[in-house]
PDB file of C-alpha atoms in Angstrom:
ATOM      1  CA  MET A  21      -3.470  35.958   9.231  1.00  0.00           C
ATOM      2  CA  LYS A  22      -6.053  33.356   8.889  1.00  0.00           C
ATOM      3  CA  THR A  23      -4.986  32.964   5.058  1.00  0.00           C
ATOM      4  CA  HIS A  24      -1.165  32.520   6.223  1.00  0.00           C
ATOM      5  CA  LEU A  25      -2.299  29.781   8.726  1.00  0.00           C
ATOM      6  CA  LEU A  26      -4.247  27.750   6.012  1.00  0.00           C
ATOM      7  CA  SER A  27      -1.355  28.285   3.662  1.00  0.00           C
ATOM      8  CA  ALA A  28       0.989  27.019   6.206  1.00  0.00           C
ATOM      9  CA  ILE A  29      -1.242  23.803   7.085  1.00  0.00           C
ATOM     10  CA  LEU A  30      -1.671  22.991   3.321  1.00  0.00           C
ATOM     11  CA  LEU A  31       2.229  23.421   2.600  1.00  0.00           C
ATOM     12  CA  PHE A  32       2.935  21.090   5.805  1.00  0.00           C
ATOM     13  CA  ASN A  33       0.462  18.479   4.496  1.00  0.00           C
ATOM     14  CA  LEU A  34       2.088  18.695   1.014  1.00  0.00           C
ATOM     15  CA  SER A  35       5.579  18.656   2.379  1.00  0.00           C
ATOM     16  CA  VAL A  36       5.888  14.895   2.711  1.00  0.00           C
ATOM     17  CA  PRO A  37       5.051  12.273   0.195  1.00  0.00           C
ATOM     18  CA  SER A  38       1.446  11.231   0.523  1.00  0.00           C
ATOM     19  CA  TYR A  39       0.615   7.574   0.870  1.00  0.00           C
ATOM     20  CA  ALA A  40      -3.081   7.420   1.285  1.00  0.00           C
ATOM     21  CA  ALA A  41      -4.255  10.795  -0.060  1.00  0.00           C
ATOM     22  CA  GLY A  42      -7.367  11.021  -2.208  1.00  0.00           C
ATOM     23  CA  TRP A  43      -6.492  11.536  -5.873  1.00  0.00           C
ATOM     24  CA  LYS A  44      -8.543  12.635  -8.830  1.00  0.00           C
ATOM     25  CA  GLU A  45      -7.549  11.479 -12.202  1.00  0.00           C
ATOM     26  CA  LEU A  46      -7.118  14.259 -14.696  1.00  0.00           C
ATOM     27  CA  GLY A  47      -6.181  12.459 -17.850  1.00  0.00           C
ATOM     28  CA  HIS A  48      -3.362  11.038 -19.833  1.00  0.00           C
ATOM     29  CA  THR A  49      -0.346  12.436 -21.581  1.00  0.00           C
ATOM     30  CA  SER A  50       0.544  11.494 -25.189  1.00  0.00           C
ATOM     31  CA  SER A  51       3.197   9.309 -23.785  1.00  0.00           C
ATOM     32  CA  GLY A  52       0.680   7.271 -21.865  1.00  0.00           C
ATOM     33  CA  ASN A  53       1.431   8.687 -18.448  1.00  0.00           C
ATOM     34  CA  THR A  54      -1.677   9.034 -16.010  1.00  0.00           C
ATOM     35  CA  ILE A  55      -1.924  12.478 -14.314  1.00  0.00           C
ATOM     36  CA  SER A  56      -3.766  12.987 -11.075  1.00  0.00           C
ATOM     37  CA  VAL A  57      -4.199  15.699  -8.695  1.00  0.00           C
ATOM     38  CA  MET A  58      -4.744  15.496  -4.925  1.00  0.00           C
ATOM     39  CA  GLU A  59      -8.095  16.394  -3.655  1.00  0.00           C
ATOM     40  CA  THR A  60      -6.916  18.799  -1.145  1.00  0.00           C
ATOM     41  CA  GLN A  61      -6.363  22.045  -2.832  1.00  0.00           C
ATOM     42  CA  PHE A  62      -5.969  25.561  -1.523  1.00  0.00           C
ATOM     43  CA  ARG A  63      -7.337  28.276  -3.779  1.00  0.00           C
ATOM     44  CA  LYS A  64      -6.659  31.957  -3.242  1.00  0.00           C
ATOM     45  CA  GLY A  65      -7.987  34.259  -5.981  1.00  0.00           C
ATOM     46  CA  ALA A  66      -6.788  32.948  -9.271  1.00  0.00           C
ATOM     47  CA  ILE A  67      -4.013  30.910  -7.480  1.00  0.00           C
ATOM     48  CA  ILE A  68      -4.346  27.260  -6.856  1.00  0.00           C
ATOM     49  CA  THR A  69      -1.887  25.450  -4.564  1.00  0.00           C
ATOM     50  CA  THR A  70      -1.908  21.581  -4.808  1.00  0.00           C
ATOM     51  CA  ARG A  71      -0.057  18.360  -5.786  1.00  0.00           C
ATOM     52  CA  ILE A  72      -0.040  16.455  -8.940  1.00  0.00           C
ATOM     53  CA  ARG A  73       0.783  12.941  -9.446  1.00  0.00           C
ATOM     54  CA  ASN A  74       2.378  11.570 -12.731  1.00  0.00           C
ATOM     55  CA  ASP A  75       2.310   7.770 -12.871  1.00  0.00           C
ATOM     56  CA  LEU A  76       4.603   6.846 -15.712  1.00  0.00           C
ATOM     57  CA  HIS A  77       3.569   4.621 -18.366  1.00  0.00           C
ATOM     58  CA  GLU A  78       7.174   3.022 -18.361  1.00  0.00           C
ATOM     59  CA  PRO A  79       9.757   3.091 -15.520  1.00  0.00           C
ATOM     60  CA  LYS A  80      12.399   6.018 -16.125  1.00  0.00           C
ATOM     61  CA  LEU A  81      15.986   5.341 -15.372  1.00  0.00           C
ATOM     62  CA  THR A  82      17.698   8.026 -13.413  1.00  0.00           C
ATOM     63  CA  GLU A  83      21.141   8.409 -11.700  1.00  0.00           C
ATOM     64  CA  ASN A  84      19.272   7.408  -8.411  1.00  0.00           C
ATOM     65  CA  GLY A  85      17.680   4.244 -10.029  1.00  0.00           C
ATOM     66  CA  SER A  86      14.376   3.481 -11.779  1.00  0.00           C
ATOM     67  CA  ILE A  87      11.371   5.674 -10.882  1.00  0.00           C
ATOM     68  CA  ILE A  88       7.744   4.831 -11.720  1.00  0.00           C
ATOM     69  CA  ARG A  89       5.912   7.994 -10.064  1.00  0.00           C
ATOM     70  CA  ILE A  90       6.656  11.655  -9.742  1.00  0.00           C
ATOM     71  CA  GLU A  91       4.635  14.016  -7.231  1.00  0.00           C
ATOM     72  CA  SER A  92       4.924  17.590  -7.500  1.00  0.00           C
ATOM     73  CA  ASP A  93       3.642  20.462  -5.291  1.00  0.00           C
ATOM     74  CA  LEU A  94       2.978  23.555  -7.256  1.00  0.00           C
ATOM     75  CA  GLN A  95       1.056  26.844  -7.523  1.00  0.00           C
ATOM     76  CA  ILE A  96      -0.975  27.436 -10.591  1.00  0.00           C
ATOM     77  CA  ASN A  97      -1.997  30.956 -11.649  1.00  0.00           C
ATOM     78  CA  CYS A  98      -5.308  30.294 -13.550  1.00  0.00           C
ATOM     79  CA  SER A  99      -5.591  33.819 -14.949  1.00  0.00           C
ATOM     80  CA  LYS A 100      -2.326  33.690 -16.674  1.00  0.00           C
ATOM     81  CA  LYS A 101      -2.378  29.786 -17.242  1.00  0.00           C
ATOM     82  CA  THR A 102       0.986  29.417 -15.733  1.00  0.00           C
ATOM     83  CA  VAL A 103       2.641  27.145 -13.056  1.00  0.00           C
ATOM     84  CA  SER A 104       5.322  27.637 -10.310  1.00  0.00           C
ATOM     85  CA  PRO A 105       6.659  24.337  -9.143  1.00  0.00           C
ATOM     86  CA  ILE A 106       7.626  24.182  -5.377  1.00  0.00           C
ATOM     87  CA  ARG A 107       8.819  20.593  -4.791  1.00  0.00           C
ATOM     88  CA  THR A 108       9.058  17.252  -6.565  1.00  0.00           C
ATOM     89  CA  PHE A 109       9.125  13.661  -5.257  1.00  0.00           C
ATOM     90  CA  LEU A 110      10.519  10.885  -7.280  1.00  0.00           C
ATOM     91  CA  PHE A 111       9.249   7.235  -6.280  1.00  0.00           C
ATOM     92  CA  ASP A 112      11.155   3.924  -7.127  1.00  0.00           C
ATOM     93  CA  GLU A 113       9.373   0.585  -8.289  1.00  0.00           C
ATOM     94  CA  GLU A 114       8.469  -0.192  -4.677  1.00  0.00           C
ATOM     95  CA  GLY A 115       6.581   3.028  -4.129  1.00  0.00           C
ATOM     96  CA  GLN A 116       9.115   4.511  -1.993  1.00  0.00           C
ATOM     97  CA  PRO A 117      10.333   8.064  -2.274  1.00  0.00           C
ATOM     98  CA  LYS A 118      13.785   8.090  -3.785  1.00  0.00           C
ATOM     99  CA  LEU A 119      14.526  11.923  -4.134  1.00  0.00           C
ATOM    100  CA  SER A 120      13.082  15.190  -3.254  1.00  0.00           C
ATOM    101  CA  VAL A 121      14.073  18.111  -5.049  1.00  0.00           C
ATOM    102  CA  ASN A 122      13.148  21.767  -3.881  1.00  0.00           C
ATOM    103  CA  LEU A 123      12.541  23.837  -7.003  1.00  0.00           C
ATOM    104  CA  ARG A 124      11.282  26.978  -5.319  1.00  0.00           C
ATOM    105  CA  GLY A 125      14.188  29.369  -6.002  1.00  0.00           C
ATOM    106  CA  GLY A 126      11.757  32.058  -6.687  1.00  0.00           C
ATOM    107  CA  LYS A 127       8.115  32.534  -7.321  1.00  0.00           C
ATOM    108  CA  GLU A 128       8.457  32.582 -11.008  1.00  0.00           C
ATOM    109  CA  PHE A 129       5.279  31.282 -13.125  1.00  0.00           C
ATOM    110  CA  LEU A 130       6.097  29.458 -16.254  1.00  0.00           C
ATOM    111  CA  LYS A 131       4.058  28.677 -19.270  1.00  0.00           C
ATOM    112  CA  LYS A 132       3.718  24.831 -19.602  1.00  0.00           C
ATOM    113  CA  ASP A 133       3.034  22.688 -22.613  1.00  0.00           C
ATOM    114  CA  ALA A 134      -0.571  21.487 -22.853  1.00  0.00           C
ATOM    115  CA  ASP A 135       0.657  17.769 -23.134  1.00  0.00           C
ATOM    116  CA  SER A 136       2.786  18.108 -19.987  1.00  0.00           C
ATOM    117  CA  ALA A 137       1.562  16.882 -16.434  1.00  0.00           C
ATOM    118  CA  MET A 138       1.635  20.506 -15.323  1.00  0.00           C
ATOM    119  CA  GLY A 139      -0.031  21.603 -18.664  1.00  0.00           C
ATOM    120  CA  LEU A 140      -2.839  19.100 -18.106  1.00  0.00           C
ATOM    121  CA  ALA A 141      -3.226  20.367 -14.443  1.00  0.00           C
ATOM    122  CA  ILE A 142      -3.585  23.965 -15.664  1.00  0.00           C
ATOM    123  CA  GLU A 143      -6.182  22.969 -18.259  1.00  0.00           C
ATOM    124  CA  GLN A 144      -8.450  20.738 -15.954  1.00  0.00           C
ATOM    125  CA  LEU A 145      -8.260  22.717 -12.679  1.00  0.00           C
ATOM    126  CA  CYS A 146      -8.731  26.293 -14.124  1.00  0.00           C
TER     127      CYS A 146
END
């Protein structure tokens, strides 16, 4: 019961875009994007639930306009070096959230390229 309550509190805190959250820089991708992780994390065994931030080196044009930052809630399975995305937020050039995409169809954990934002999170957090 206690674990479920802690999970619910963390997921509630992760359910809205963060404006003043503490971030820890993890590194950079080969394309120059800065990858950071929210300092608030929930760990249960080999599973970490957290949010990563991808500050784009250059704005990316989407059908909803230009974005400069992506934040993704995810779970990382450290024992298998896989990730399960939960939700993604896209931010415009003013730093406002433009779109929220719920990715959690199932609880499938996927392998990620080491040079991707999620791959870097796996490497640095596990």
